[in-house]
Each structure stands twice: as C-alpha cells, then as structure tokens.
PDB file of C-alpha atoms in Angstrom:
ATOM      1  CA  MET A   1     171.292 -47.556 144.133  1.00  0.00           C
ATOM      2  CA  LYS A   2     169.492 -46.673 146.978  1.00  0.00           C
ATOM      3  CA  VAL A   3     171.423 -45.554 149.765  1.00  0.00           C
ATOM      4  CA  ALA A   4     170.057 -45.189 153.748  1.00  0.00           C
ATOM      5  CA  ILE A   5     170.808 -41.369 155.201  1.00  0.00           C
ATOM      6  CA  VAL A   6     170.195 -41.817 159.161  1.00  0.00           C
ATOM      7  CA  TYR A   7     170.731 -38.543 161.057  1.00  0.00           C
ATOM      8  CA  TRP A   8     170.424 -36.642 164.116  1.00  0.00           C
ATOM      9  CA  SER A   9     171.453 -33.053 164.769  1.00  0.00           C
ATOM     10  CA  GLY A  10     170.798 -30.920 167.459  1.00  0.00           C
ATOM     11  CA  THR A  11     171.708 -27.302 166.209  1.00  0.00           C
ATOM     12  CA  GLY A  12     172.561 -28.203 162.523  1.00  0.00           C
ATOM     13  CA  ASN A  13     175.691 -28.699 161.927  1.00  0.00           C
ATOM     14  CA  THR A  14     175.108 -31.902 161.603  1.00  0.00           C
ATOM     15  CA  GLU A  15     172.331 -31.660 159.360  1.00  0.00           C
ATOM     16  CA  ASN A  16     174.395 -29.228 157.102  1.00  0.00           C
ATOM     17  CA  ILE A  17     177.024 -32.200 157.141  1.00  0.00           C
ATOM     18  CA  MET A  18     174.411 -34.704 155.969  1.00  0.00           C
ATOM     19  CA  ASN A  19     172.502 -32.121 152.979  1.00  0.00           C
ATOM     20  CA  LEU A  20     176.090 -32.372 151.611  1.00  0.00           C
ATOM     21  CA  VAL A  21     176.698 -36.284 152.415  1.00  0.00           C
ATOM     22  CA  LYS A  22     173.759 -36.380 150.551  1.00  0.00           C
ATOM     23  CA  GLN A  23     174.497 -34.036 147.428  1.00  0.00           C
ATOM     24  CA  GLY A  24     177.524 -37.229 147.255  1.00  0.00           C
ATOM     25  CA  ILE A  25     175.281 -39.993 147.030  1.00  0.00           C
ATOM     26  CA  GLU A  26     172.328 -37.743 144.847  1.00  0.00           C
ATOM     27  CA  GLN A  27     175.240 -36.567 142.101  1.00  0.00           C
ATOM     28  CA  ALA A  28     176.882 -40.266 141.839  1.00  0.00           C
ATOM     29  CA  GLY A  29     173.261 -40.918 140.370  1.00  0.00           C
ATOM     30  CA  ALA A  30     172.165 -42.693 143.626  1.00  0.00           C
ATOM     31  CA  GLN A  31     168.710 -42.476 145.606  1.00  0.00           C
ATOM     32  CA  ALA A  32     169.200 -40.861 148.964  1.00  0.00           C
ATOM     33  CA  ASP A  33     166.562 -41.513 151.729  1.00  0.00           C
ATOM     34  CA  VAL A  34     167.067 -38.884 154.845  1.00  0.00           C
ATOM     35  CA  TYR A  35     165.654 -40.566 158.380  1.00  0.00           C
ATOM     36  CA  MET A  36     165.278 -39.078 161.859  1.00  0.00           C
ATOM     37  CA  PRO A  37     166.226 -41.526 164.382  1.00  0.00           C
ATOM     38  CA  TRP A  38     162.657 -41.597 165.130  1.00  0.00           C
ATOM     39  CA  ASP A  39     161.439 -42.338 161.863  1.00  0.00           C
ATOM     40  CA  PHE A  40     163.634 -45.633 161.064  1.00  0.00           C
ATOM     41  CA  GLU A  41     162.626 -49.050 162.391  1.00  0.00           C
ATOM     42  CA  PRO A  42     165.187 -51.511 162.943  1.00  0.00           C
ATOM     43  CA  ALA A  43     162.833 -53.456 159.970  1.00  0.00           C
ATOM     44  CA  MET A  44     163.899 -50.446 157.518  1.00  0.00           C
ATOM     45  CA  MET A  45     167.639 -52.099 157.512  1.00  0.00           C
ATOM     46  CA  ASP A  46     166.427 -54.936 154.637  1.00  0.00           C
ATOM     47  CA  GLN A  47     165.212 -52.438 152.720  1.00  0.00           C
ATOM     48  CA  TYR A  48     168.735 -51.015 151.980  1.00  0.00           C
ATOM     49  CA  THR A  49     172.341 -52.422 151.328  1.00  0.00           C
ATOM     50  CA  ASN A  50     173.837 -49.087 151.683  1.00  0.00           C
ATOM     51  CA  PHE A  51     173.712 -46.454 154.974  1.00  0.00           C
ATOM     52  CA  ALA A  52     175.082 -43.176 156.135  1.00  0.00           C
ATOM     53  CA  PHE A  53     175.135 -42.571 159.466  1.00  0.00           C
ATOM     54  CA  GLY A  54     175.364 -38.999 160.960  1.00  0.00           C
ATOM     55  CA  CYS A  55     174.992 -37.760 164.551  1.00  0.00           C
ATOM     56  CA  PRO A  56     177.013 -35.143 166.464  1.00  0.00           C
ATOM     57  CA  ALA A  57     179.377 -35.509 169.209  1.00  0.00           C
ATOM     58  CA  MET A  58     177.675 -35.056 172.988  1.00  0.00           C
ATOM     59  CA  GLY A  59     178.446 -35.175 176.475  1.00  0.00           C
ATOM     60  CA  ASP A  60     181.706 -36.711 176.887  1.00  0.00           C
ATOM     61  CA  GLU A  61     182.872 -37.703 173.387  1.00  0.00           C
ATOM     62  CA  GLN A  62     179.674 -40.315 173.237  1.00  0.00           C
ATOM     63  CA  LEU A  63     176.740 -40.521 170.622  1.00  0.00           C
ATOM     64  CA  GLU A  64     173.694 -38.376 171.517  1.00  0.00           C
ATOM     65  CA  THR A  65     171.439 -40.670 174.176  1.00  0.00           C
ATOM     66  CA  GLU A  66     168.189 -40.065 173.276  1.00  0.00           C
ATOM     67  CA  ASP A  67     166.790 -40.520 170.679  1.00  0.00           C
ATOM     68  CA  PHE A  68     170.551 -42.025 168.354  1.00  0.00           C
ATOM     69  CA  GLN A  69     171.836 -44.596 170.428  1.00  0.00           C
ATOM     70  CA  PRO A  70     169.088 -46.116 171.072  1.00  0.00           C
ATOM     71  CA  LEU A  71     168.377 -46.761 167.292  1.00  0.00           C
ATOM     72  CA  TRP A  72     172.280 -47.309 167.420  1.00  0.00           C
ATOM     73  CA  ASP A  73     171.265 -50.416 169.576  1.00  0.00           C
ATOM     74  CA  SER A  74     168.289 -51.728 168.199  1.00  0.00           C
ATOM     75  CA  ILE A  75     169.924 -51.656 164.789  1.00  0.00           C
ATOM     76  CA  ALA A  76     173.506 -53.237 165.550  1.00  0.00           C
ATOM     77  CA  ASP A  77     172.326 -56.862 165.218  1.00  0.00           C
ATOM     78  CA  LYS A  78     171.253 -55.685 161.596  1.00  0.00           C
ATOM     79  CA  LEU A  79     174.756 -54.150 160.249  1.00  0.00           C
ATOM     80  CA  LYS A  80     176.246 -57.319 159.286  1.00  0.00           C
ATOM     81  CA  GLY A  81     177.423 -57.089 155.825  1.00  0.00           C
ATOM     82  CA  LYS A  82     176.049 -53.625 155.433  1.00  0.00           C
ATOM     83  CA  ASN A  83     178.077 -50.598 153.749  1.00  0.00           C
ATOM     84  CA  VAL A  84     178.568 -47.611 156.223  1.00  0.00           C
ATOM     85  CA  VAL A  85     179.804 -44.444 156.570  1.00  0.00           C
ATOM     86  CA  LEU A  86     180.024 -42.545 159.613  1.00  0.00           C
ATOM     87  CA  PHE A  87     179.448 -38.651 159.802  1.00  0.00           C
ATOM     88  CA  GLY A  88     178.966 -35.874 162.426  1.00  0.00           C
ATOM     89  CA  SER A  89     180.072 -32.699 164.178  1.00  0.00           C
ATOM     90  CA  TYR A  90     181.757 -31.477 167.551  1.00  0.00           C
ATOM     91  CA  ASN A  91     182.909 -28.264 168.627  1.00  0.00           C
ATOM     92  CA  TRP A  92     184.935 -30.077 171.858  1.00  0.00           C
ATOM     93  CA  ASN A  93     187.669 -32.036 172.424  1.00  0.00           C
ATOM     94  CA  SER A  94     189.026 -33.509 169.226  1.00  0.00           C
ATOM     95  CA  GLY A  95     186.191 -35.670 167.402  1.00  0.00           C
ATOM     96  CA  GLU A  96     187.543 -38.568 168.929  1.00  0.00           C
ATOM     97  CA  TYR A  97     184.255 -39.692 169.277  1.00  0.00           C
ATOM     98  CA  MET A  98     184.164 -40.691 165.830  1.00  0.00           C
ATOM     99  CA  ASP A  99     187.397 -44.067 165.847  1.00  0.00           C
ATOM    100  CA  GLU A 100     185.671 -45.316 168.406  1.00  0.00           C
ATOM    101  CA  TRP A 101     181.807 -45.401 166.673  1.00  0.00           C
ATOM    102  CA  GLY A 102     183.854 -46.398 163.399  1.00  0.00           C
ATOM    103  CA  GLN A 103     185.442 -49.471 166.188  1.00  0.00           C
ATOM    104  CA  ASP A 104     181.834 -50.627 166.578  1.00  0.00           C
ATOM    105  CA  ALA A 105     180.595 -50.605 163.877  1.00  0.00           C
ATOM    106  CA  VAL A 106     183.279 -52.640 163.192  1.00  0.00           C
ATOM    107  CA  ARG A 107     182.688 -55.322 165.481  1.00  0.00           C
ATOM    108  CA  LEU A 108     179.415 -55.240 164.664  1.00  0.00           C
ATOM    109  CA  GLY A 109     180.084 -56.418 161.056  1.00  0.00           C
ATOM    110  CA  ALA A 110     179.569 -53.557 159.213  1.00  0.00           C
ATOM    111  CA  ASN A 111     181.788 -52.333 155.860  1.00  0.00           C
ATOM    112  CA  LEU A 112     183.380 -49.543 156.722  1.00  0.00           C
ATOM    113  CA  VAL A 113     183.120 -48.023 153.394  1.00  0.00           C
ATOM    114  CA  ALA A 114     185.255 -44.863 154.240  1.00  0.00           C
ATOM    115  CA  ASP A 115     187.317 -44.076 157.053  1.00  0.00           C
ATOM    116  CA  GLY A 116     184.494 -41.568 159.689  1.00  0.00           C
ATOM    117  CA  LEU A 117     183.953 -37.931 158.818  1.00  0.00           C
ATOM    118  CA  ALA A 118     183.964 -35.782 162.434  1.00  0.00           C
ATOM    119  CA  ILE A 119     183.666 -31.862 161.796  1.00  0.00           C
ATOM    120  CA  LEU A 120     184.355 -28.834 163.884  1.00  0.00           C
ATOM    121  CA  ASP A 121     181.442 -27.015 164.053  1.00  0.00           C
ATOM    122  CA  SER A 122     179.868 -27.135 160.507  1.00  0.00           C
ATOM    123  CA  PRO A 123     181.974 -26.823 157.048  1.00  0.00           C
ATOM    124  CA  GLU A 124     182.010 -23.273 154.956  1.00  0.00           C
ATOM    125  CA  ALA A 125     181.103 -23.523 151.516  1.00  0.00           C
ATOM    126  CA  GLY A 126     184.465 -24.040 149.630  1.00  0.00           C
ATOM    127  CA  SER A 127     186.465 -26.054 152.149  1.00  0.00           C
ATOM    128  CA  ASP A 128     187.915 -28.692 152.455  1.00  0.00           C
ATOM    129  CA  GLU A 129     185.520 -30.597 154.652  1.00  0.00           C
ATOM    130  CA  GLU A 130     182.818 -29.571 152.919  1.00  0.00           C
ATOM    131  CA  ALA A 131     184.817 -31.466 150.019  1.00  0.00           C
ATOM    132  CA  ALA A 132     185.277 -34.516 152.441  1.00  0.00           C
ATOM    133  CA  ALA A 133     181.492 -34.851 153.735  1.00  0.00           C
ATOM    134  CA  ILE A 134     180.868 -34.971 149.325  1.00  0.00           C
ATOM    135  CA  ALA A 135     182.927 -37.534 148.899  1.00  0.00           C
ATOM    136  CA  LEU A 136     181.754 -39.206 151.539  1.00  0.00           C
ATOM    137  CA  GLY A 137     178.451 -39.645 150.097  1.00  0.00           C
ATOM    138  CA  THR A 138     179.512 -40.364 146.806  1.00  0.00           C
ATOM    139  CA  ALA A 139     181.826 -43.233 148.410  1.00  0.00           C
ATOM    140  CA  ILE A 140     178.463 -44.728 149.788  1.00  0.00           C
ATOM    141  CA  ALA A 141     177.072 -44.280 146.592  1.00  0.00           C
ATOM    142  CA  ARG A 142     179.610 -46.455 144.790  1.00  0.00           C
ATOM    143  CA  ALA A 143     180.003 -49.470 147.685  1.00  0.00           C
TER     144      ALA A 143
END
C-alpha cells in the first residue's frame, strides 16, 4: 500500500504534523510518498488510492492561496472515490477551516477516512495531538 502525502507548510507546524502522519502510515506497514504542491501533478492522482493532504489555515481561515489551493483546484475532479485524510495547523480563530475543507472534499466525492485534524500551532511530544496525528496516518494506511 502506498499513500501520497501532499502538504504545504509555511512555519514548519504543518510539516511537524505531516511527519507524525507519515510515522503512522509507516507504522501501519504502508509506504508514504511525500510531495510539496509544486511537485505533485494532477496525473499523479491515478497512481494512488489513499491520500493525506496537509495545509495550515491562512488569512481568514482558508487554504494557502499561492501553492496549495491551486493544486487542490487542479485535482478536484480526480478526488471521487479516493480515500482521504486532511490535516493542518492554525494559530488564530478556531481551526474551522478544516470543517469547510472536509465538506469540500466530500462534495467532490472523496471518502473521508477520518475527521480532519487541525492542531493549534505544533503538536508537543507526548501530547494527545501527537497521538492523533499518528493515528490519522494509521487510519489512511489501513483504508
């Protein structure tokens, strides 16, 4: 089983979450292929069934607009039937962008394997957030 992790991180917080998701994928015995948005082409969607997408909240609770949102828009018609988990960080508001992003993924036909994981800043070692990120990786690897 291979899982594509496609993420963007500005401060490193979402990258920290990605590393934990990747850890969960690998602990479940799957291969995690990690991509930045500019390295992932829509045609690559056909190579995977399972995806972990990561992006922090930007601006007024939205996905990053320069690199990640354009990628998301370019793969929208290829999400139908794909197993997906979503993760990211935020440091203001409440992380409600994750609910909206999840609703968008479902509207596009993706199978959300678990609720999206939005973490305030970065997960601390030994925290519930760290465990949740690892569990998210395990869930997408077993989907």
